[in-house]
Short mmCIF file of C-alpha atoms and ligand atoms in Angstrom, two decimals:
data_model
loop_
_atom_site.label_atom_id
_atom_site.label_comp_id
_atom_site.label_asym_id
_atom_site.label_seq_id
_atom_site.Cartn_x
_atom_site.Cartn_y
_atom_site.Cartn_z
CA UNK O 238 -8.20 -86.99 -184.55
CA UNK O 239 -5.03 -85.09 -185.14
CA UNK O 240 -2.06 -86.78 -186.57
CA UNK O 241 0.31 -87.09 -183.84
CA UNK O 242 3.89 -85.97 -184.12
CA UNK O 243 6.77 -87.25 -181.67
CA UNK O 244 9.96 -84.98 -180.95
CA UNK O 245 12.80 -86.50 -179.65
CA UNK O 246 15.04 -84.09 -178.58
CA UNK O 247 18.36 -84.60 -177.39
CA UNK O 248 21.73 -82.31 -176.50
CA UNK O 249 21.31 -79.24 -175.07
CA UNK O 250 19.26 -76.41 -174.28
CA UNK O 251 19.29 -74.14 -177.56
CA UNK O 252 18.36 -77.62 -179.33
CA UNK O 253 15.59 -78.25 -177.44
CA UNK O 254 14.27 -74.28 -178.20
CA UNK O 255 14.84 -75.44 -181.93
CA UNK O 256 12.51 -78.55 -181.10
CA UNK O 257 9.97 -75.64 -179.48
CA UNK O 258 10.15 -73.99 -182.19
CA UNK O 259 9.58 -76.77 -184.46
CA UNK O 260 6.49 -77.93 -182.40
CA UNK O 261 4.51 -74.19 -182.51
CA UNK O 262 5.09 -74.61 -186.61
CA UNK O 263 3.74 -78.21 -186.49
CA UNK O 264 0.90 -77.26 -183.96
CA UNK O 265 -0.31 -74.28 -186.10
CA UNK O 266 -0.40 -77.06 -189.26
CA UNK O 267 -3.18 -79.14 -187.37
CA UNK O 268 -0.62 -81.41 -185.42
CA UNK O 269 -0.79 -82.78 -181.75
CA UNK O 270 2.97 -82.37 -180.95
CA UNK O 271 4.54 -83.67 -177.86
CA UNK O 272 8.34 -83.72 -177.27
CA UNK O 273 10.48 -86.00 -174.95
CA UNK O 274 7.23 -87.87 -174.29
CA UNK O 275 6.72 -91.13 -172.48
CA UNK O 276 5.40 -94.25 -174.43
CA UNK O 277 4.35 -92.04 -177.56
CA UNK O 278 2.31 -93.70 -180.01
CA UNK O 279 2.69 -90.24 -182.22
CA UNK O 280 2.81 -91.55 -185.99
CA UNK O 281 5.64 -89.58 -187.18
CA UNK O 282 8.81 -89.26 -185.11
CA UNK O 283 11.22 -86.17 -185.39
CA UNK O 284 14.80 -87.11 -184.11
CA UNK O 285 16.44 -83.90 -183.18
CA UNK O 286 20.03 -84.86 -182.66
CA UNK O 287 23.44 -83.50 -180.74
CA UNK O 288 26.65 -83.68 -182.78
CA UNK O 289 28.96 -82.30 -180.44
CA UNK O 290 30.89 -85.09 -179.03
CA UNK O 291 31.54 -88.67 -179.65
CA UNK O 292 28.89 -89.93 -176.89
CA UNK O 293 26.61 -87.14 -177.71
CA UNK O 294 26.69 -88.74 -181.33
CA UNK O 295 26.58 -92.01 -180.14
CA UNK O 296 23.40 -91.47 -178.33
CA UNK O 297 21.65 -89.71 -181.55
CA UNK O 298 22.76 -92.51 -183.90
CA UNK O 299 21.34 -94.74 -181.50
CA UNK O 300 17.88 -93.17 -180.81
CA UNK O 301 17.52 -92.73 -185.02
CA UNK O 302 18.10 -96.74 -184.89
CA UNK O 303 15.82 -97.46 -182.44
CA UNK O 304 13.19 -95.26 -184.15
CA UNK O 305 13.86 -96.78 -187.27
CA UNK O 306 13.16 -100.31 -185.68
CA UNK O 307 9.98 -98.90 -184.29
CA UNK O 308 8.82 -98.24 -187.89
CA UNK O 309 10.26 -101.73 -189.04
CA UNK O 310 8.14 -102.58 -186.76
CA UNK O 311 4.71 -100.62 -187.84
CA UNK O 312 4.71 -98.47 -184.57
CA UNK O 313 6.00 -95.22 -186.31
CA UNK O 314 4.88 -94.49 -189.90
CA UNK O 315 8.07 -91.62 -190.78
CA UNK O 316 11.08 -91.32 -189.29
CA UNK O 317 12.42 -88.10 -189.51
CA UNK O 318 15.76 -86.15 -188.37
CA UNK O 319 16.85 -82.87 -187.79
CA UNK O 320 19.66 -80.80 -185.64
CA UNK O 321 23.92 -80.86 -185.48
CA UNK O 322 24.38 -84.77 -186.60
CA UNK O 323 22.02 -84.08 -189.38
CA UNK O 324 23.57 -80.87 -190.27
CA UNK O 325 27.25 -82.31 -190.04
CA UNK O 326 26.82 -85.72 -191.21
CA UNK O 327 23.88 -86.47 -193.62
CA UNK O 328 25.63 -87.64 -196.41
CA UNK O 329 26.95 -90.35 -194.52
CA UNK O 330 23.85 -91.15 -192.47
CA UNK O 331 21.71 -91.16 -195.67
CA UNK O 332 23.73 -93.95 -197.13
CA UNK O 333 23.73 -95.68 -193.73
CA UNK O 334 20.81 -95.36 -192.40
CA UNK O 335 18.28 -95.35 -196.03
CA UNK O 336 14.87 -96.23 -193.82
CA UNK O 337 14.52 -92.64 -192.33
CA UNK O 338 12.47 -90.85 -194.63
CA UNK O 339 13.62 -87.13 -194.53
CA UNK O 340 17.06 -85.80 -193.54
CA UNK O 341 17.28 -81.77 -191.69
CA UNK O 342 19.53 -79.64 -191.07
CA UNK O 343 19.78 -78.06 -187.71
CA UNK O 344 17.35 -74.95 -188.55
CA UNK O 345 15.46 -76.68 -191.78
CA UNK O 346 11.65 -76.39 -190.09
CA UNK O 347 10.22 -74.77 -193.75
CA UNK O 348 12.06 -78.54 -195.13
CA UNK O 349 10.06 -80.66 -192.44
CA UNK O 350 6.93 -78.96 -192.65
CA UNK O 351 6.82 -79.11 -196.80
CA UNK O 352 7.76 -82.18 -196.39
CA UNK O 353 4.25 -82.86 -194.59
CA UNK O 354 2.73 -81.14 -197.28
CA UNK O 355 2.26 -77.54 -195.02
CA UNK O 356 2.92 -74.18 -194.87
CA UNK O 357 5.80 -72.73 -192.69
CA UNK O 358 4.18 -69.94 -190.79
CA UNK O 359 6.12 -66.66 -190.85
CA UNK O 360 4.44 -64.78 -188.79
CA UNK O 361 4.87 -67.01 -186.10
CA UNK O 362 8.45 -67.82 -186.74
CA UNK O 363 9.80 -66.50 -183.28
CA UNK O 364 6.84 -68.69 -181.36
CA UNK O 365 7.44 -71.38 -179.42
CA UNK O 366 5.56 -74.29 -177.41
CA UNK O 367 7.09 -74.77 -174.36
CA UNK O 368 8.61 -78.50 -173.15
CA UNK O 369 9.77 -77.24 -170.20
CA UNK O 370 7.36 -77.06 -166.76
CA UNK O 371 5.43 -73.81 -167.06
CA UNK O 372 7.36 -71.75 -164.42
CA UNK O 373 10.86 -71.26 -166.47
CA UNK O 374 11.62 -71.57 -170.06
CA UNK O 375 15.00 -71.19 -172.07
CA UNK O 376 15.44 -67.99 -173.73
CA UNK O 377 18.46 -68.05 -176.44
CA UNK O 378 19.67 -64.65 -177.30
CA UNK O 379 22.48 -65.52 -180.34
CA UNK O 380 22.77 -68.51 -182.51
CA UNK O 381 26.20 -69.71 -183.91
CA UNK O 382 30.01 -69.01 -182.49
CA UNK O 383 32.76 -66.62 -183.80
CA UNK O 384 35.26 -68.52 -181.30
CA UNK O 385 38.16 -70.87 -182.49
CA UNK O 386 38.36 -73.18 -179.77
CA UNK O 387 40.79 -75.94 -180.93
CA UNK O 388 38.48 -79.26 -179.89
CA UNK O 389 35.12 -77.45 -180.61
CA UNK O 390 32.70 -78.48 -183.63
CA UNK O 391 29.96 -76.44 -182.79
CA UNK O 392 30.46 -73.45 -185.43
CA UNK O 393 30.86 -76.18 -188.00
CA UNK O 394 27.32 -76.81 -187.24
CA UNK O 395 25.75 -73.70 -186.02
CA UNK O 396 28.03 -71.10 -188.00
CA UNK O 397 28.91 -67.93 -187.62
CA UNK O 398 27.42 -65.86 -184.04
CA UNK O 399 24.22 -63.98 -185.03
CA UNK O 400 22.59 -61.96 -182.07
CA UNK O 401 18.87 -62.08 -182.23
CA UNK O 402 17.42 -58.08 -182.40
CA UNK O 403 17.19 -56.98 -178.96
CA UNK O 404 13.24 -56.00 -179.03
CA UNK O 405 12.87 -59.51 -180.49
CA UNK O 406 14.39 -60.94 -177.68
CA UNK O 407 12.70 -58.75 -175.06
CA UNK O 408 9.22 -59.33 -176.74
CA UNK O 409 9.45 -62.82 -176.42
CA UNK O 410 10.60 -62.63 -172.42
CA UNK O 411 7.59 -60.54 -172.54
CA UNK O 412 5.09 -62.98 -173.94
CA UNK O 413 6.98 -66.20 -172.10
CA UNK O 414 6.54 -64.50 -168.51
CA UNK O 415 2.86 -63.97 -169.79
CA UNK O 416 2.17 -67.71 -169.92
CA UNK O 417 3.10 -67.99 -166.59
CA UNK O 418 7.20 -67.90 -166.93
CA UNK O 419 8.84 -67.33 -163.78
CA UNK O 420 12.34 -67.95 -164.31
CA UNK O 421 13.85 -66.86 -168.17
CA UNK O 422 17.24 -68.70 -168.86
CA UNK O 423 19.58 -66.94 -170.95
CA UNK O 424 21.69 -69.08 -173.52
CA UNK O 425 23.42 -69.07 -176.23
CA UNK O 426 26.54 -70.52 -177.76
CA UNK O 427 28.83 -67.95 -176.45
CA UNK O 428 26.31 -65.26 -174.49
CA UNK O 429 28.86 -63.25 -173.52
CA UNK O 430 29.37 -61.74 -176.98
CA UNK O 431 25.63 -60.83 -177.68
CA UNK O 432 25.53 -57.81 -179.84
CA UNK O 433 29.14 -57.72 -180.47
CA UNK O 434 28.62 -58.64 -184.57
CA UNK O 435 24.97 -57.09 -184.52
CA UNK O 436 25.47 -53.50 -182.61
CA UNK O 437 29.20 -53.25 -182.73
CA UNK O 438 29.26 -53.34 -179.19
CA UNK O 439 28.58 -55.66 -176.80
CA UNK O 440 25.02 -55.55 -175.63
CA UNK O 441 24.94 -57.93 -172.76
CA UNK O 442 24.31 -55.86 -169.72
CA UNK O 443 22.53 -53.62 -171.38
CA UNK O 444 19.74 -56.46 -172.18
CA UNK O 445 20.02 -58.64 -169.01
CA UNK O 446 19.05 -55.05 -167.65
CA UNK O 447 16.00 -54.38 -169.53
CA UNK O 448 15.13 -58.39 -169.29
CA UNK O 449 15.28 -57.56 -165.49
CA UNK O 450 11.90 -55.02 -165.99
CA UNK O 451 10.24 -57.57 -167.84
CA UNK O 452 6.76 -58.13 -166.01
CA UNK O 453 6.92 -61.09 -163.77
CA UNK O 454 10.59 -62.01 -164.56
CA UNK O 455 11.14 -63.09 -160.92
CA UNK O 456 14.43 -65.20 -162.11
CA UNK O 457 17.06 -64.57 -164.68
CA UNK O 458 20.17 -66.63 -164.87
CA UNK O 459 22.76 -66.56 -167.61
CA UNK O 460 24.62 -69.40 -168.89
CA UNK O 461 27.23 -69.74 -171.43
CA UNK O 462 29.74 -66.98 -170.42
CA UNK O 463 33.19 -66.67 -171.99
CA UNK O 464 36.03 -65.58 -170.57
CA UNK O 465 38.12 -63.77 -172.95
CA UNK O 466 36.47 -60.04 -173.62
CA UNK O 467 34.23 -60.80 -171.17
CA UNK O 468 31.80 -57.84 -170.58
CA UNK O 469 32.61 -56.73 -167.27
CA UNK O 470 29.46 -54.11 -167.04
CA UNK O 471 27.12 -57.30 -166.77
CA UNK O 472 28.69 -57.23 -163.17
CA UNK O 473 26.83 -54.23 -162.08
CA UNK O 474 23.71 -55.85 -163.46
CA UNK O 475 24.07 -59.15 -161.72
CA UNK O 476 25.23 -57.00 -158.14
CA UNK O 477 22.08 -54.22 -158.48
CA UNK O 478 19.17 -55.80 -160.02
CA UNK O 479 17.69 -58.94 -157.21
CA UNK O 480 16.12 -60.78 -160.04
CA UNK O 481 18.95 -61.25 -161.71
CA UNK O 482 20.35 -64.70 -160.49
CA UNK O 483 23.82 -64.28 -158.26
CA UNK O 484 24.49 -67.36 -160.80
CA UNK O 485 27.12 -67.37 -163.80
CA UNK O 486 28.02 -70.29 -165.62
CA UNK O 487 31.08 -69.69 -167.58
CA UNK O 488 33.11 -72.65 -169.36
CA UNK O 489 37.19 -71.96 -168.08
CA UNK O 490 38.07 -75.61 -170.01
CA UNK O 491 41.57 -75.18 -168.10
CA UNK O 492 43.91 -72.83 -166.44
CA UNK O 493 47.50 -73.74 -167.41
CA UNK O 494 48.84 -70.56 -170.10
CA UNK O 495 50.36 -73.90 -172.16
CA UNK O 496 47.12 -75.77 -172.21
CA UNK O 497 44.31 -72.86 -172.62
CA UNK O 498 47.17 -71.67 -175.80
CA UNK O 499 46.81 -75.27 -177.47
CA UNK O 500 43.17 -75.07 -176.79
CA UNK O 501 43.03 -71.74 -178.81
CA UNK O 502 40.72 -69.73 -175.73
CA UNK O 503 42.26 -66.32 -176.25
CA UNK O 504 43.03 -66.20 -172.76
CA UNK O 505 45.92 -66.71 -170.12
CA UNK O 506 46.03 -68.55 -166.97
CA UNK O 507 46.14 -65.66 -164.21
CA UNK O 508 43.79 -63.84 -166.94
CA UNK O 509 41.27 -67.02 -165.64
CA UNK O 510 41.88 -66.12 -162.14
CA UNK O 511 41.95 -62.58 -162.28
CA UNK O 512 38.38 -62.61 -164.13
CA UNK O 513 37.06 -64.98 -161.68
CA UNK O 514 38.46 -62.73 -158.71
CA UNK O 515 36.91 -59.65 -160.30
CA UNK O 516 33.16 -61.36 -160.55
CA UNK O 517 33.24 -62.43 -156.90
CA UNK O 518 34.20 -59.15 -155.93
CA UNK O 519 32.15 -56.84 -157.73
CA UNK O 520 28.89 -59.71 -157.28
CA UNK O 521 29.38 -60.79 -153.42
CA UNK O 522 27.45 -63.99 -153.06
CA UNK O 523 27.66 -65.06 -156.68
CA UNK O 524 28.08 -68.82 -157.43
CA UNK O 525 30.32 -69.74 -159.96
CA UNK O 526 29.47 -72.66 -162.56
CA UNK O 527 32.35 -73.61 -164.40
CA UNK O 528 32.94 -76.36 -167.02
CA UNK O 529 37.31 -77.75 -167.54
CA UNK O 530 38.26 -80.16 -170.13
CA UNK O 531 40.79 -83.29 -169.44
CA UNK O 532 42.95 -85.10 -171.67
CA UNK O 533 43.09 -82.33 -174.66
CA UNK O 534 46.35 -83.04 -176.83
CA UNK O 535 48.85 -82.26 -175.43
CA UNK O 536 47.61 -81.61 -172.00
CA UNK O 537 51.04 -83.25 -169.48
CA UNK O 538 50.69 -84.40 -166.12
CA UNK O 539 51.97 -81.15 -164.99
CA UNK O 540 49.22 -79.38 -166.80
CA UNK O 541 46.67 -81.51 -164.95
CA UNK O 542 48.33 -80.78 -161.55
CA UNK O 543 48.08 -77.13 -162.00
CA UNK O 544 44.40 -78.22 -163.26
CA UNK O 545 43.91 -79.76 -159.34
CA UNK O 546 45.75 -76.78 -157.82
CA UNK O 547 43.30 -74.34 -159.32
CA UNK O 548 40.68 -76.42 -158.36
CA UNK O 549 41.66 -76.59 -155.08
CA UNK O 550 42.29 -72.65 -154.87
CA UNK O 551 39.19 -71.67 -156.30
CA UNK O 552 36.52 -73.64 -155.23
CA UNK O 553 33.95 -73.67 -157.91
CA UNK O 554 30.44 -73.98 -156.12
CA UNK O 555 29.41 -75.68 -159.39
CA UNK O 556 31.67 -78.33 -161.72
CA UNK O 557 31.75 -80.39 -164.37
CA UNK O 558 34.67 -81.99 -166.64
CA UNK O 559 34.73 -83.24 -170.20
CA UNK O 560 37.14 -85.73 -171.11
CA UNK O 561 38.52 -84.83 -174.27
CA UNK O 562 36.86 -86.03 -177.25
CA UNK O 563 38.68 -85.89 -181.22
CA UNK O 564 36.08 -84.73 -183.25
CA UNK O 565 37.18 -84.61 -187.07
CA UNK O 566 36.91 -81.32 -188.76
CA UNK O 567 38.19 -78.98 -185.82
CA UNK O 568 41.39 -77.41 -185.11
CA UNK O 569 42.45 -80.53 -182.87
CA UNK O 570 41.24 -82.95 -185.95
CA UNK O 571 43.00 -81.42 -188.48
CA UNK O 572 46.23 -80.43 -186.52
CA UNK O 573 46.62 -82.59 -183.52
CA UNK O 574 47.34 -86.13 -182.58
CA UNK O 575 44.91 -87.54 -179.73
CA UNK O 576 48.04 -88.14 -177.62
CA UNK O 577 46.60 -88.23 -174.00
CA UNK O 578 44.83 -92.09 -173.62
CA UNK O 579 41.08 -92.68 -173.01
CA UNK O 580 41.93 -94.14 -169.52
CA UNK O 581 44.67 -91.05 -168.24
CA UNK O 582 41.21 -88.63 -170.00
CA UNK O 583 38.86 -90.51 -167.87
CA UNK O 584 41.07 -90.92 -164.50
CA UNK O 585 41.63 -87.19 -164.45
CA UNK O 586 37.90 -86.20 -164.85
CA UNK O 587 37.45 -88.51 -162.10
CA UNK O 588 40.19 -86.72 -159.94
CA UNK O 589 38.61 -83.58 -160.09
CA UNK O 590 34.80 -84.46 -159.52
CA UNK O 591 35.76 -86.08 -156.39
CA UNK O 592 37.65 -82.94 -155.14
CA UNK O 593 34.91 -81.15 -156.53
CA UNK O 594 32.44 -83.42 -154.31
CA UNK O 595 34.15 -82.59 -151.00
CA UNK O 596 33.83 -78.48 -152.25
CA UNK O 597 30.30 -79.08 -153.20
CA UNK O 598 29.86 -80.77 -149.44
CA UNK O 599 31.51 -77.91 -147.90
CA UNK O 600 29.84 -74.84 -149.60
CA UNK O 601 26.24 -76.92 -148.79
CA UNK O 602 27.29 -77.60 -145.10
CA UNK O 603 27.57 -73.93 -144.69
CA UNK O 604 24.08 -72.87 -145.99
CA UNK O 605 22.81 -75.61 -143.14
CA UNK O 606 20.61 -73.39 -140.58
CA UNK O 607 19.78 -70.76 -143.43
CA UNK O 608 16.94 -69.90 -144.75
CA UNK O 609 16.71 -69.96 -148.58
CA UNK O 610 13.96 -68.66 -151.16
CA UNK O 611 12.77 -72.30 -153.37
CA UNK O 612 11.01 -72.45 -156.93
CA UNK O 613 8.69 -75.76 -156.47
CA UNK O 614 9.93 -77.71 -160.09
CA UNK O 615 7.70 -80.77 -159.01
CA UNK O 616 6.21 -83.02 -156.49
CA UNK O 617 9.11 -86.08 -155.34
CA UNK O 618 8.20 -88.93 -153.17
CA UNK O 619 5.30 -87.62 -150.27
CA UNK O 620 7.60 -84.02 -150.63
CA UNK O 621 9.08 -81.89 -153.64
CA UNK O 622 11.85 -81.23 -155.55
CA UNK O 623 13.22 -77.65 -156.04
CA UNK O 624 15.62 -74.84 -157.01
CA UNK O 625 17.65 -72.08 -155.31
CA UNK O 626 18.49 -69.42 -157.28
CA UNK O 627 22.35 -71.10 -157.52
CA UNK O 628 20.72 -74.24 -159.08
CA UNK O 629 20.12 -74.19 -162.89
CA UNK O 630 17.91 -76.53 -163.94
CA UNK O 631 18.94 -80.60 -165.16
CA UNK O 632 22.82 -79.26 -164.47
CA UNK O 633 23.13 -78.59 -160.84
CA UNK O 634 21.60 -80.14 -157.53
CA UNK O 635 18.22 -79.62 -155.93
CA UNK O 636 16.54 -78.97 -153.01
CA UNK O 637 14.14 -81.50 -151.21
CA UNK O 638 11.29 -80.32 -149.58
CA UNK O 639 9.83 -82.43 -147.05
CA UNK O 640 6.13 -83.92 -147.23
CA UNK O 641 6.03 -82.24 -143.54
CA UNK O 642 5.77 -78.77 -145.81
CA UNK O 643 2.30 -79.64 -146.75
CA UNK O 644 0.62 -79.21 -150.37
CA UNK O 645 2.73 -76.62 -151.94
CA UNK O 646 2.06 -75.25 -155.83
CA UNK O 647 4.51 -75.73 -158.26
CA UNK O 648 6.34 -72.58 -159.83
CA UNK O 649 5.54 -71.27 -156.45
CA UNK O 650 8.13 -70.04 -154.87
CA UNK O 651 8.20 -70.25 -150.66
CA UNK O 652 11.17 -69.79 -148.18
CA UNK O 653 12.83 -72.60 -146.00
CA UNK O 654 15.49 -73.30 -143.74
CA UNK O 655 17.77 -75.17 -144.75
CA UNK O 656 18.15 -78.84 -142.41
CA UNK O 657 20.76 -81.04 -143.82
CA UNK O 658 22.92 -81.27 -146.76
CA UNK O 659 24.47 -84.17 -149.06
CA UNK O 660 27.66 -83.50 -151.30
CA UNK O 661 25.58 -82.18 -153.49
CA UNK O 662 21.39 -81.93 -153.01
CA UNK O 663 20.31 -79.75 -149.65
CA UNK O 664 17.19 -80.72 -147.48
CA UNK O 665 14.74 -78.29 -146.47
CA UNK O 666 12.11 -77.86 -143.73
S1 LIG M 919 32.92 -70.73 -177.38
FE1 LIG M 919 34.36 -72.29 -178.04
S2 LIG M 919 33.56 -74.15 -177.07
FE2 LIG M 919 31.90 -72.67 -177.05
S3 LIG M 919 30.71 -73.05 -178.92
FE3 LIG M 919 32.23 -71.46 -179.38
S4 LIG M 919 33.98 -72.54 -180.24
FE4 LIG M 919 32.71 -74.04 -179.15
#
């Protein structure tokens, strides 16, 4: 019987391609590696932890104690833990938290594996095991951030950008899409910058191009755009090239010139809304996935007003807010006072998701009566659950199939007309 391993892997996307990874190294050792899995009764436990915001932190100290209690209890033999917590705190968690029995950074596989006693395989080094369903996978591009964001601790974890080599990157959409990959999701800290510190030029388009002739690439859908130097020759790409989602998610954080100036973006307010003008021109159709910030020091309730204005005026298909979190070590932490209260934070990110709700209700009550083209992600209730190309996966709504569909295959992807529509999910027949 092969020693189990368990990885818990929390945060975001490019963590859980570190836990991927992590598993192919473990799995070529002579482990049986699951991650995220239900009820595991794996041996050894692998936390891999977020670090980016106080709840995000919250949540990995949490899991590591509840792990720990596992093995207090005789369920789980080790305890181990890896990712940004690790990396940015693990002199402090060593001395609180003695009973795990190996600290990681966020990149430290060789460190796990000799800690088992194996060999970190080279050769395999860009190979991963994929957690996600079969029919789309994450594919990170760049690692690290050359931004200066004033809240952000991400580069204090990640470091510096470094693009991945551009062959690398399209061999591995090669041999992903040969397992059975439909739908390759580019991410990265900051995407929009790929190639910049590599190439001296940004390389963006010029890959999401080639990724485009990749062999049964029927979906490719970039995430993690910035705004400030933001490679306007992707647009082309996205306009000319049908696999290429009509999908962009790029973080904005705010739009008042005050406000996006504290917050250290590099970018104005009507340099916001002349950017997001430009992509909706040059890629009719495309949804826009955008990501503001509430409460940031400093941030007045006239900067929040202009926040609701814009809101109003540009009608985001797809929204989220942060409230502002103070995270020691960053720009904020070592130069601003957390001036804006928890409750005014929270109250404003609730303003704007319910005027986001009634955009989200609009743009779906539009689509009602036409047809649309569905990846099957999995089977819910007697029907399914799906994705247009404008829904990324775990971030934006779905699409429910009814039972009256019949027996459909998942990754498949079949055509429907759209029924009925919530604020947010759309029904299809
Ligand atoms: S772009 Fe800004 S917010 Fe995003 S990871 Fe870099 S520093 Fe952080």
């Amino acid at each position: 019987m092969k020693q189990g391993i368990h990885i818990i892997s929390l945060g975001c996307s490019k963590n859980l391609v570190d836990a991927e990874l992590l598993m192919r190294q473990l799995e070529k050792a002579g482990y049986r590696v699951e991650i995220d899995g239900e009820g595991s009764r794996a041996g050894i436990v692998v936390v891999n932890t977020c670090g980016f915001i106080g709840d995000a932190k919250e949540e990995s100290v949490d899991e590591i104690l509840a792990q720990v209690e596992r093995k207090r209890g005789g369920e789980v033999k080790k305890v181990f833990v890896m990712g940004c917590l690790s990396q940015r705190y693990s002199t402090e968690l060593k001395r609180e938290i003695p009973e795990v029995d190996g600290w990681f950074g966020k990149f430290d596989w060789k460190g796990i594996l000799a800690e088992l006693g194996k060999q970190y395989d080279e050769a395999a080094r860009d190979e991963r095991s994929l957690s996600t369903p079969r029919h789309y996978a994450y594919l990170k591009i760049s690692e690290g951030c050359d931004r200066t964001c004033s809240y952000c601790a991400i580069p204090l974890m990640t470091g510096p950008h470094r693009s991945r080599p551009f062959e690398e990157i399209i061999r591995e959409a090669e041999r992903l899409t040969g397992m059975g990959v439909k739908e390759l999701l580019v991410i990265a800290q900051d995407s929009t910058y790929y190639g910049t510190e590599l190439y001296g030029r940004n390389r963006l388009a010029e890959l999401v191009d080639r990724l485009a002739d990749v062999p049964g690439a029927e979906w490719i859908r970039i995430h993690y755009a910035y705004p400030a130097g933001f490679p306007f020759e992707l647009l082309p790409v996205m306009r000319e090239r049908p696999n290429v989602c009509k999908y962009l998610d790029i973080a904005l954080q705010h739009c008042s010139d005050r406000m996006l100036r504290l917050m250290r973006r590099g970018v104005t307010g009507e340099q916001t809304r002349a950017l997001v003008r430009r992509v909706r021109e040059e890629v009719p159709g495309i949804v826009l996935r955008t990501t503001l910030m509430t409460g940031h020091p400093g941030e007045t309730a006239a900067d929040f007003r202009e926040m609701v204005a814009f809101v109003r005026e540009t009608r985001f298909e797809r929204l989220g807010v942060f409230p502002y979190s103070h995270e020691e070590g960053t720009f904020c932490g070592n130069h601003y006072r957390d001036n804006v209260p928890g409750k005014v934070k929270q109250a404003r990110a609730e303003e704007i998701m319910e005027i986001q709700r009634e955009i989200s209700a609009a743009f779906n009550a539009k689509r009602i009566g036409t047809r649309t083209r569905v990846l099957i992600d999995r089977v819910e209730g007697d029907g399914y659950a799906g994705r247009t190309e404008f829904d990324s996966p775990g971030v934006d709504p779905e699409v429910i199939v009814a039972g009256s569909a019949g027996k459909l295959e998942i990754g498949s992807f079949r055509e429907f007309a759209i029924a009925s529509a919530g604020d947010y999910d759309i029904h299809v027949i």
